[in-house]
CSV table of C-alpha atoms in Angstrom, one decimal:
chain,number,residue,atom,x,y,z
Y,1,UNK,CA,-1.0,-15.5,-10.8
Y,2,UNK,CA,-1.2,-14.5,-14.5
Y,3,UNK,CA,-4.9,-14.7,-14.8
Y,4,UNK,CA,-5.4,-12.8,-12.1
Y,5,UNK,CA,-3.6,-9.9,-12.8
Y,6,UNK,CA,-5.4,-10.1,-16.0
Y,7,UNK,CA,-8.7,-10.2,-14.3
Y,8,UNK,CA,-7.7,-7.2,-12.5
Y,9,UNK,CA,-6.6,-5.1,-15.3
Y,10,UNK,CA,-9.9,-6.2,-17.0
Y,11,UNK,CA,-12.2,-5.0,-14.4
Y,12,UNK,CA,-9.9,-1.3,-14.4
Y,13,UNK,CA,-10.5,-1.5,-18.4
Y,14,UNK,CA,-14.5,-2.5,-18.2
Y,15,UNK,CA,-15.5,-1.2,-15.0
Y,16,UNK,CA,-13.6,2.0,-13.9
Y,17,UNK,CA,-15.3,5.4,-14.0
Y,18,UNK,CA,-15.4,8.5,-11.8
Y,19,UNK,CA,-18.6,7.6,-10.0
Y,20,UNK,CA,-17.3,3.9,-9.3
Y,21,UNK,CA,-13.7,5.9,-7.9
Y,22,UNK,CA,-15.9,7.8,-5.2
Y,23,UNK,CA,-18.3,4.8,-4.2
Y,24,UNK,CA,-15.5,1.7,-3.9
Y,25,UNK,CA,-13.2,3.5,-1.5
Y,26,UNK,CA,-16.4,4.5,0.7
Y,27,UNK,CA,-17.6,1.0,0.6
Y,28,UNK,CA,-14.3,-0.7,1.3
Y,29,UNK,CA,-14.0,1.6,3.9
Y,30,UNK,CA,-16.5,0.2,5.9
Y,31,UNK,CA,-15.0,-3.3,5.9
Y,32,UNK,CA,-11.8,-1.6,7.5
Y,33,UNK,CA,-10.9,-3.6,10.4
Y,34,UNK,CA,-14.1,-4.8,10.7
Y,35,UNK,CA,-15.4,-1.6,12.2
Y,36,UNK,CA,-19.3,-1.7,10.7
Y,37,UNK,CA,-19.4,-5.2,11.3
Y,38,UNK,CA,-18.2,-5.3,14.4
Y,39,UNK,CA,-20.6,-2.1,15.5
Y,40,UNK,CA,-23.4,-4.1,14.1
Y,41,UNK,CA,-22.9,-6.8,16.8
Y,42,UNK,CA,-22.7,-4.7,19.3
Y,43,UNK,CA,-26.0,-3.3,18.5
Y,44,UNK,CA,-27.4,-6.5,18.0
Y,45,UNK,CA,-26.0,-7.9,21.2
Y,46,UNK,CA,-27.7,-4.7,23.0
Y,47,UNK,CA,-31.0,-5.7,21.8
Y,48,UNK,CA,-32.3,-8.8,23.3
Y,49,UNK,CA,-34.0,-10.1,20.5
Y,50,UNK,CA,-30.8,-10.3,18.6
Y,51,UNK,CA,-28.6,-11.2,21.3
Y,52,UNK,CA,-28.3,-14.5,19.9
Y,53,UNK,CA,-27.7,-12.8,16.2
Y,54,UNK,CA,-25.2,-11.0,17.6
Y,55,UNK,CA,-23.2,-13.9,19.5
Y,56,UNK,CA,-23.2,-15.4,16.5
Y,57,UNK,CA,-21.7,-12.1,14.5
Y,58,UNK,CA,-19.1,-12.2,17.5
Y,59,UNK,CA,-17.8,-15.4,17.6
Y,60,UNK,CA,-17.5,-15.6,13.9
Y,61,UNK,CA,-15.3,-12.4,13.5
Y,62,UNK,CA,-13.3,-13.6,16.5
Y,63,UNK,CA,-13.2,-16.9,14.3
Y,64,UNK,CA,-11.3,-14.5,11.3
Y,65,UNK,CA,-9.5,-12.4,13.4
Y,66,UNK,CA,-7.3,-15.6,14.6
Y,67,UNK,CA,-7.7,-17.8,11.5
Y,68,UNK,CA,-7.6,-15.0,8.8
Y,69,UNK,CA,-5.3,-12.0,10.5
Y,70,UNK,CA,-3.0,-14.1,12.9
Y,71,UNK,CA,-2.2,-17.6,11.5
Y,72,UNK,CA,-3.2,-17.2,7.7
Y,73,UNK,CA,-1.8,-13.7,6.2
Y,74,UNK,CA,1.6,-14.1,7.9
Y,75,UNK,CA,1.8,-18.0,7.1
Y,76,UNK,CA,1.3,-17.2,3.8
Y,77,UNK,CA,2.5,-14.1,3.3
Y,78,UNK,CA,0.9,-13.0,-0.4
Y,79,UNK,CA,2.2,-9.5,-2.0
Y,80,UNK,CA,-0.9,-7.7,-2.8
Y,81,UNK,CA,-1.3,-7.0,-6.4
Y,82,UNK,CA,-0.6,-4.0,-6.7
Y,83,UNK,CA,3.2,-4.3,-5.8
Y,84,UNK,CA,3.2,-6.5,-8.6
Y,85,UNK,CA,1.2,-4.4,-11.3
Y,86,UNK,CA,3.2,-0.7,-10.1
Y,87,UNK,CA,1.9,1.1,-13.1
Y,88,UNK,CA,-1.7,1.2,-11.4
Y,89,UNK,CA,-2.8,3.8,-9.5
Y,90,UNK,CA,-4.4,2.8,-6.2
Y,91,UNK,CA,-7.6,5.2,-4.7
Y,92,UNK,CA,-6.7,4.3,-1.5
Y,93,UNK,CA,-3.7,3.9,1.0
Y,94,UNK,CA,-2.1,1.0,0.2
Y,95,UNK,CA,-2.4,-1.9,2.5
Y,96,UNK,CA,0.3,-2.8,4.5
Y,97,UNK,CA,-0.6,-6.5,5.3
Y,98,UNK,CA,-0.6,-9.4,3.3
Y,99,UNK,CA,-2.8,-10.0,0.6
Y,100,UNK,CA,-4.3,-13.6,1.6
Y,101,UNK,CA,-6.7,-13.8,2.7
Y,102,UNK,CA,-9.1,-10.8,2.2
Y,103,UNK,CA,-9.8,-9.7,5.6
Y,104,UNK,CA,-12.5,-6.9,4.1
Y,105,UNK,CA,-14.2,-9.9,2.8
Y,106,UNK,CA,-13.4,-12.6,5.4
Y,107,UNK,CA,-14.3,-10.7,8.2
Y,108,UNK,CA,-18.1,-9.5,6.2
Y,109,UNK,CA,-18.7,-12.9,5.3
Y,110,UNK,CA,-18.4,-14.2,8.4
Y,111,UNK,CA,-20.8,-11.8,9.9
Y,112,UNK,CA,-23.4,-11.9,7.3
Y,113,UNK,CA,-23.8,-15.4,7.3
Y,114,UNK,CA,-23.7,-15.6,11.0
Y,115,UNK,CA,-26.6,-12.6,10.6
Y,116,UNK,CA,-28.6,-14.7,7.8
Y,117,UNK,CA,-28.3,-18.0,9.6
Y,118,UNK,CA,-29.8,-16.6,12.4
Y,119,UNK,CA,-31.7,-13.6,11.0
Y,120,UNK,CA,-33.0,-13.4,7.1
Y,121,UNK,CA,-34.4,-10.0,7.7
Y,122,UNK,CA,-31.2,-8.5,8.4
Y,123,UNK,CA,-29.0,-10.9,6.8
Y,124,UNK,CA,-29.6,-10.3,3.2
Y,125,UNK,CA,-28.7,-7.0,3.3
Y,126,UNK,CA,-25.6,-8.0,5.2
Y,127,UNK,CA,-25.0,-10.2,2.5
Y,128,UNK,CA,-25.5,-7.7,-0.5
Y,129,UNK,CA,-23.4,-5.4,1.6
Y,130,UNK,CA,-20.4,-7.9,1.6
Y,131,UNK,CA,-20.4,-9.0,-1.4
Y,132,UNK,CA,-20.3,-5.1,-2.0
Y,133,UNK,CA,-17.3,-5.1,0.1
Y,134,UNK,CA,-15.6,-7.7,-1.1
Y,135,UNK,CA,-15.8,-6.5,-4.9
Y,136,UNK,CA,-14.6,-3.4,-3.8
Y,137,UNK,CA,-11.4,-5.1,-2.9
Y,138,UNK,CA,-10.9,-5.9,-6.3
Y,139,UNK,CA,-11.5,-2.8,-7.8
Y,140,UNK,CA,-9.2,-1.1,-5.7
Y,141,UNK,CA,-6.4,-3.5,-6.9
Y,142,UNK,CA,-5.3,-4.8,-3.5
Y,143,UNK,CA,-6.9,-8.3,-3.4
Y,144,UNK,CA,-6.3,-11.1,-6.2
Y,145,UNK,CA,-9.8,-12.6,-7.0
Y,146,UNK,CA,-8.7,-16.0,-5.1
Y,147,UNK,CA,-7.3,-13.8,-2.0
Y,148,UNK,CA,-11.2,-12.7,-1.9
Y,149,UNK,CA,-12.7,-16.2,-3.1
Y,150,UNK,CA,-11.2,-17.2,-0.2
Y,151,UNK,CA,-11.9,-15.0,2.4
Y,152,UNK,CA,-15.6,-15.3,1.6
Y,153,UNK,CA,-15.3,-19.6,1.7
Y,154,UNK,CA,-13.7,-18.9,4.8
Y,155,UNK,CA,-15.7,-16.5,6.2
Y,156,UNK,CA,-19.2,-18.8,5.4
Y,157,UNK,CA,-17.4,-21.3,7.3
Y,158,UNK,CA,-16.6,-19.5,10.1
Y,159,UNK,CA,-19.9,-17.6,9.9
Y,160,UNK,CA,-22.0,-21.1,10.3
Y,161,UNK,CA,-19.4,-21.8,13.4
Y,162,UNK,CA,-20.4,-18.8,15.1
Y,163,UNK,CA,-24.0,-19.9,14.7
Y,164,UNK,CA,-23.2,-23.4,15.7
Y,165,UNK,CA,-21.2,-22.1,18.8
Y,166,UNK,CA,-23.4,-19.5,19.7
Y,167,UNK,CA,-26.4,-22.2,19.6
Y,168,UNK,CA,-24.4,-24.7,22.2
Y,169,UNK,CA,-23.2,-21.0,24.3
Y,170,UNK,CA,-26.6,-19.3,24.4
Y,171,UNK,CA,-28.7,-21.7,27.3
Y,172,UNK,CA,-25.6,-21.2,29.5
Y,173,UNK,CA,-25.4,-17.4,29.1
Y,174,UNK,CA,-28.8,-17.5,29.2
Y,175,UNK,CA,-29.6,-16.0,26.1
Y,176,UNK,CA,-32.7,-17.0,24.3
């Protein structure tokens, strides 16, 4: 865990700045609970075109949600960093869950790749924006860098399941 606090420190040292401090609470914000990605599949689950898109998007953040926020964080029950480091002073709330996995970047991952799978128009900015969201995480100070290695591994994976599921769901729901 050594080299990860040092990690941490290193991107405060290298990286922290006054415009950074205004931008990385704003962007982490919109991973918070999932809300933008979740209000993206809604929209895209409006639109028939992306219907399929957004069953995708759905099922993969329903994927996290059990995986990542019920059976993972409480099984294994991380300390986020900053409880560790006290000297640093966060930007934002702190979290009151557990550290690992990071459900900002879980959750974005997941519905990005779901998006790019199924739509490269839309998916690469979903992707920019959550790998965005997931660095944010870091330079706030309330993920370790494996916490959010992690949660975007795991959020790819559940991501492609969505896609995979939502392929074998679609002819019955009759979504094209």
């Amino acid at each position: 865990m050594s080299w990860e606090i040092d990690f941490l420190n290193a991107v405060q040292h290298l990286l922290r700045n006054e415009f950074l401090d205004v931008i990385m609470p704003f962007i982490s914000a919109l991973g918070n609970a999932g809300i933008f990605w979740i209000l993206l599949t809604l929209v895209l689950l409006i639109i028939p075109k992306t219907r399929k898109t957004g069953l995708a998007s759905a099922i993969a953040l329903l994927i996290m949600l059990v995986t990542g926020n019920m059976i993972m964080k409480p099984l294994v029950a991380r300390l986020r960093p900053f409880t560790v480091n006290t000297a640093i002073e966060l930007l934002i709330p702190p979290p009151l869950d557990f550290s690992f996995p990071s459900g900002h970047t879980f959750a974005s991952f997941a519905s990005a790749t779901a998006i790019m799978k199924s739509n490269r128009r839309f998916g690469i900015p979903a992707l920019i924006l959550a790998a965005c969201i997931a660095f944010s995480r870091l330079y706030l100070y309330v993920h370790y860098p494996t916490d959010v290695f992690f949660g975007l591994i795991f959020g790819v994976l559940a991501g492609l399941a969505g896609c995979f599921l939502a392929n074998r769901l679609a002819p019955r729901l009759h979504i094209s």
